[in-house]
Amino acid sequence: MQFANPVPSTAPAVDARLAPDYYFRSECLGPYVARLLEGCSSVFGIKAAMAADLDAGGEQLREGQGVVEDGALLHGDVIVQARARIEAGAQVIGPVLVCAGAVVAAGALVRDHSVIGPAAESGSARRSPAACWPGASS
């Protein structure tokens, strides 16, 4: 029995999981996130870049204003972009960025240096600093 040995490729393998399109549709992103992704070597660099912007004051993050319902508790710098919502009963301790179209649900606790990504939903189990992206509900 003969076996064919494949010729090894000299081209580096490209991991599709590093590309933003693997995680979300680019048309769902706000202009700030789209610009930020252009400067990141992979999608995994975005949280560090956003956290650095939050520490610098976050002026470039303020694209419109989202909704903060009465009864939501905000502490520190909390940036709520256009079409985003923080529901009554949620507690957010800044600096935090809630991106366009995201929802922080009643009962959620979002801690400092967190980024709730475009169109993501953060529920009552959210308890630690992290990035949360579309399709990832907690």
PDB file of N, CA, C and O in Angstrom, residues 89-121:
ATOM      1  N   GLY A  89     -32.250  49.096  37.773  1.00  0.00           N
ATOM      2  CA  GLY A  89     -31.820  47.966  38.585  1.00  0.00           C
ATOM      3  C   GLY A  89     -30.433  47.456  38.240  1.00  0.00           C
ATOM      4  O   GLY A  89     -29.884  46.622  38.950  1.00  0.00           O
ATOM      5  N   ALA A  90     -29.840  47.959  37.165  1.00  0.00           N
ATOM      6  CA  ALA A  90     -28.467  47.579  36.810  1.00  0.00           C
ATOM      7  C   ALA A  90     -27.511  48.484  37.590  1.00  0.00           C
ATOM      8  O   ALA A  90     -27.832  49.628  37.896  1.00  0.00           O
ATOM      9  N   GLN A  91     -26.334  47.967  37.901  1.00  0.00           N
ATOM     10  CA  GLN A  91     -25.305  48.765  38.572  1.00  0.00           C
ATOM     11  C   GLN A  91     -24.050  48.729  37.706  1.00  0.00           C
ATOM     12  O   GLN A  91     -23.559  47.650  37.338  1.00  0.00           O
ATOM     13  N   VAL A  92     -23.521  49.908  37.371  1.00  0.00           N
ATOM     14  CA  VAL A  92     -22.357  50.017  36.507  1.00  0.00           C
ATOM     15  C   VAL A  92     -21.314  50.879  37.208  1.00  0.00           C
ATOM     16  O   VAL A  92     -21.587  52.017  37.585  1.00  0.00           O
ATOM     17  N   ILE A  93     -20.119  50.302  37.397  1.00  0.00           N
ATOM     18  CA  ILE A  93     -19.027  50.991  38.087  1.00  0.00           C
ATOM     19  C   ILE A  93     -17.942  51.274  37.052  1.00  0.00           C
ATOM     20  O   ILE A  93     -17.292  50.361  36.554  1.00  0.00           O
ATOM     21  N   GLY A  94     -17.760  52.560  36.715  1.00  0.00           N
ATOM     22  CA  GLY A  94     -16.828  52.955  35.658  1.00  0.00           C
ATOM     23  C   GLY A  94     -15.380  52.980  36.087  1.00  0.00           C
ATOM     24  O   GLY A  94     -15.078  52.832  37.269  1.00  0.00           O
ATOM     25  N   PRO A  95     -14.519  53.139  35.084  1.00  0.00           N
ATOM     26  CA  PRO A  95     -14.874  53.474  33.712  1.00  0.00           C
ATOM     27  C   PRO A  95     -15.384  52.254  32.954  1.00  0.00           C
ATOM     28  O   PRO A  95     -14.816  51.179  33.029  1.00  0.00           O
ATOM     29  N   VAL A  96     -16.488  52.484  32.222  1.00  0.00           N
ATOM     30  CA  VAL A  96     -17.132  51.438  31.434  1.00  0.00           C
ATOM     31  C   VAL A  96     -17.617  52.062  30.133  1.00  0.00           C
ATOM     32  O   VAL A  96     -18.089  53.197  30.124  1.00  0.00           O
ATOM     33  N   LEU A  97     -17.498  51.295  29.058  1.00  0.00           N
ATOM     34  CA  LEU A  97     -18.047  51.694  27.768  1.00  0.00           C
ATOM     35  C   LEU A  97     -19.164  50.730  27.402  1.00  0.00           C
ATOM     36  O   LEU A  97     -18.956  49.522  27.358  1.00  0.00           O
ATOM     37  N   VAL A  98     -20.364  51.273  27.169  1.00  0.00           N
ATOM     38  CA  VAL A  98     -21.502  50.487  26.678  1.00  0.00           C
ATOM     39  C   VAL A  98     -21.691  50.931  25.226  1.00  0.00           C
ATOM     40  O   VAL A  98     -22.132  52.042  24.962  1.00  0.00           O
ATOM     41  N   CYS A  99     -21.298  50.063  24.297  1.00  0.00           N
ATOM     42  CA  CYS A  99     -21.274  50.411  22.874  1.00  0.00           C
ATOM     43  C   CYS A  99     -22.667  50.501  22.264  1.00  0.00           C
ATOM     44  O   CYS A  99     -23.647  50.021  22.835  1.00  0.00           O
ATOM     45  N   ALA A 100     -22.719  51.068  21.070  1.00  0.00           N
ATOM     46  CA  ALA A 100     -23.971  51.292  20.347  1.00  0.00           C
ATOM     47  C   ALA A 100     -24.807  50.024  20.271  1.00  0.00           C
ATOM     48  O   ALA A 100     -24.317  48.963  19.910  1.00  0.00           O
ATOM     49  N   GLY A 101     -26.079  50.140  20.655  1.00  0.00           N
ATOM     50  CA  GLY A 101     -27.016  49.032  20.545  1.00  0.00           C
ATOM     51  C   GLY A 101     -26.950  48.001  21.657  1.00  0.00           C
ATOM     52  O   GLY A 101     -27.733  47.072  21.683  1.00  0.00           O
ATOM     53  N   ALA A 102     -26.026  48.146  22.612  1.00  0.00           N
ATOM     54  CA  ALA A 102     -25.893  47.169  23.701  1.00  0.00           C
ATOM     55  C   ALA A 102     -26.942  47.424  24.782  1.00  0.00           C
ATOM     56  O   ALA A 102     -27.468  48.523  24.915  1.00  0.00           O
ATOM     57  N   VAL A 103     -27.227  46.366  25.573  1.00  0.00           N
ATOM     58  CA  VAL A 103     -28.183  46.474  26.675  1.00  0.00           C
ATOM     59  C   VAL A 103     -27.538  45.904  27.934  1.00  0.00           C
ATOM     60  O   VAL A 103     -27.032  44.786  27.925  1.00  0.00           O
ATOM     61  N   VAL A 104     -27.566  46.696  29.008  1.00  0.00           N
ATOM     62  CA  VAL A 104     -27.171  46.205  30.331  1.00  0.00           C
ATOM     63  C   VAL A 104     -28.489  45.998  31.077  1.00  0.00           C
ATOM     64  O   VAL A 104     -29.184  46.955  31.398  1.00  0.00           O
ATOM     65  N   ALA A 105     -28.834  44.742  31.311  1.00  0.00           N
ATOM     66  CA  ALA A 105     -30.152  44.385  31.838  1.00  0.00           C
ATOM     67  C   ALA A 105     -30.274  44.651  33.341  1.00  0.00           C
ATOM     68  O   ALA A 105     -29.277  44.744  34.056  1.00  0.00           O
ATOM     69  N   ALA A 106     -31.511  44.746  33.801  1.00  0.00           N
ATOM     70  CA  ALA A 106     -31.804  44.919  35.222  1.00  0.00           C
ATOM     71  C   ALA A 106     -31.136  43.802  36.010  1.00  0.00           C
ATOM     72  O   ALA A 106     -31.160  42.643  35.611  1.00  0.00           O
ATOM     73  N   GLY A 107     -30.494  44.157  37.118  1.00  0.00           N
ATOM     74  CA  GLY A 107     -29.831  43.181  37.961  1.00  0.00           C
ATOM     75  C   GLY A 107     -28.371  42.957  37.612  1.00  0.00           C
ATOM     76  O   GLY A 107     -27.645  42.310  38.355  1.00  0.00           O
ATOM     77  N   ALA A 108     -27.917  43.492  36.492  1.00  0.00           N
ATOM     78  CA  ALA A 108     -26.513  43.299  36.087  1.00  0.00           C
ATOM     79  C   ALA A 108     -25.599  44.149  36.958  1.00  0.00           C
ATOM     80  O   ALA A 108     -25.960  45.239  37.398  1.00  0.00           O
ATOM     81  N   LEU A 109     -24.401  43.630  37.217  1.00  0.00           N
ATOM     82  CA  LEU A 109     -23.333  44.380  37.870  1.00  0.00           C
ATOM     83  C   LEU A 109     -22.154  44.377  36.911  1.00  0.00           C
ATOM     84  O   LEU A 109     -21.555  43.336  36.654  1.00  0.00           O
ATOM     85  N   VAL A 110     -21.864  45.531  36.323  1.00  0.00           N
ATOM     86  CA  VAL A 110     -20.755  45.663  35.383  1.00  0.00           C
ATOM     87  C   VAL A 110     -19.683  46.489  36.081  1.00  0.00           C
ATOM     88  O   VAL A 110     -19.934  47.611  36.507  1.00  0.00           O
ATOM     89  N   ARG A 111     -18.491  45.896  36.185  1.00  0.00           N
ATOM     90  CA  ARG A 111     -17.414  46.525  36.950  1.00  0.00           C
ATOM     91  C   ARG A 111     -16.439  47.283  36.063  1.00  0.00           C
ATOM     92  O   ARG A 111     -16.459  47.165  34.853  1.00  0.00           O
ATOM     93  N   ASP A 112     -15.561  48.028  36.731  1.00  0.00           N
ATOM     94  CA  ASP A 112     -14.610  48.922  36.085  1.00  0.00           C
ATOM     95  C   ASP A 112     -13.795  48.261  34.972  1.00  0.00           C
ATOM     96  O   ASP A 112     -13.475  47.093  35.031  1.00  0.00           O
ATOM     97  N   HIS A 113     -13.508  49.083  33.967  1.00  0.00           N
ATOM     98  CA  HIS A 113     -12.727  48.701  32.791  1.00  0.00           C
ATOM     99  C   HIS A 113     -13.396  47.602  31.973  1.00  0.00           C
ATOM    100  O   HIS A 113     -12.732  46.786  31.359  1.00  0.00           O
ATOM    101  N   SER A 114     -14.724  47.601  31.966  1.00  0.00           N
ATOM    102  CA  SER A 114     -15.451  46.660  31.135  1.00  0.00           C
ATOM    103  C   SER A 114     -15.895  47.360  29.860  1.00  0.00           C
ATOM    104  O   SER A 114     -16.097  48.573  29.839  1.00  0.00           O
ATOM    105  N   VAL A 115     -16.039  46.575  28.812  1.00  0.00           N
ATOM    106  CA  VAL A 115     -16.547  47.060  27.544  1.00  0.00           C
ATOM    107  C   VAL A 115     -17.675  46.127  27.128  1.00  0.00           C
ATOM    108  O   VAL A 115     -17.460  44.936  26.948  1.00  0.00           O
ATOM    109  N   ILE A 116     -18.879  46.675  27.028  1.00  0.00           N
ATOM    110  CA  ILE A 116     -20.016  45.897  26.550  1.00  0.00           C
ATOM    111  C   ILE A 116     -20.115  46.238  25.060  1.00  0.00           C
ATOM    112  O   ILE A 116     -20.430  47.359  24.698  1.00  0.00           O
ATOM    113  N   GLY A 117     -19.793  45.277  24.223  1.00  0.00           N
ATOM    114  CA  GLY A 117     -19.641  45.498  22.788  1.00  0.00           C
ATOM    115  C   GLY A 117     -20.936  45.825  22.074  1.00  0.00           C
ATOM    116  O   GLY A 117     -22.030  45.713  22.634  1.00  0.00           O
ATOM    117  N   PRO A 118     -20.811  46.233  20.806  1.00  0.00           N
ATOM    118  CA  PRO A 118     -21.978  46.624  20.017  1.00  0.00           C
ATOM    119  C   PRO A 118     -23.033  45.521  19.968  1.00  0.00           C
ATOM    120  O   PRO A 118     -22.723  44.372  19.693  1.00  0.00           O
ATOM    121  N   ALA A 119     -24.266  45.873  20.282  1.00  0.00           N
ATOM    122  CA  ALA A 119     -25.433  44.989  20.227  1.00  0.00           C
ATOM    123  C   ALA A 119     -25.363  43.809  21.194  1.00  0.00           C
ATOM    124  O   ALA A 119     -26.145  42.881  21.093  1.00  0.00           O
ATOM    125  N   ALA A 120     -24.455  43.835  22.169  1.00  0.00           N
ATOM    126  CA  ALA A 120     -24.360  42.756  23.158  1.00  0.00           C
ATOM    127  C   ALA A 120     -25.379  42.986  24.271  1.00  0.00           C
ATOM    128  O   ALA A 120     -25.860  44.096  24.470  1.00  0.00           O
ATOM    129  N   GLU A 121     -25.688  41.921  25.006  1.00  0.00           N
ATOM    130  CA  GLU A 121     -26.588  42.020  26.150  1.00  0.00           C
ATOM    131  C   GLU A 121     -25.882  41.489  27.375  1.00  0.00           C
ATOM    132  O   GLU A 121     -25.295  40.422  27.349  1.00  0.00           O
TER     133      GLU A 121
END
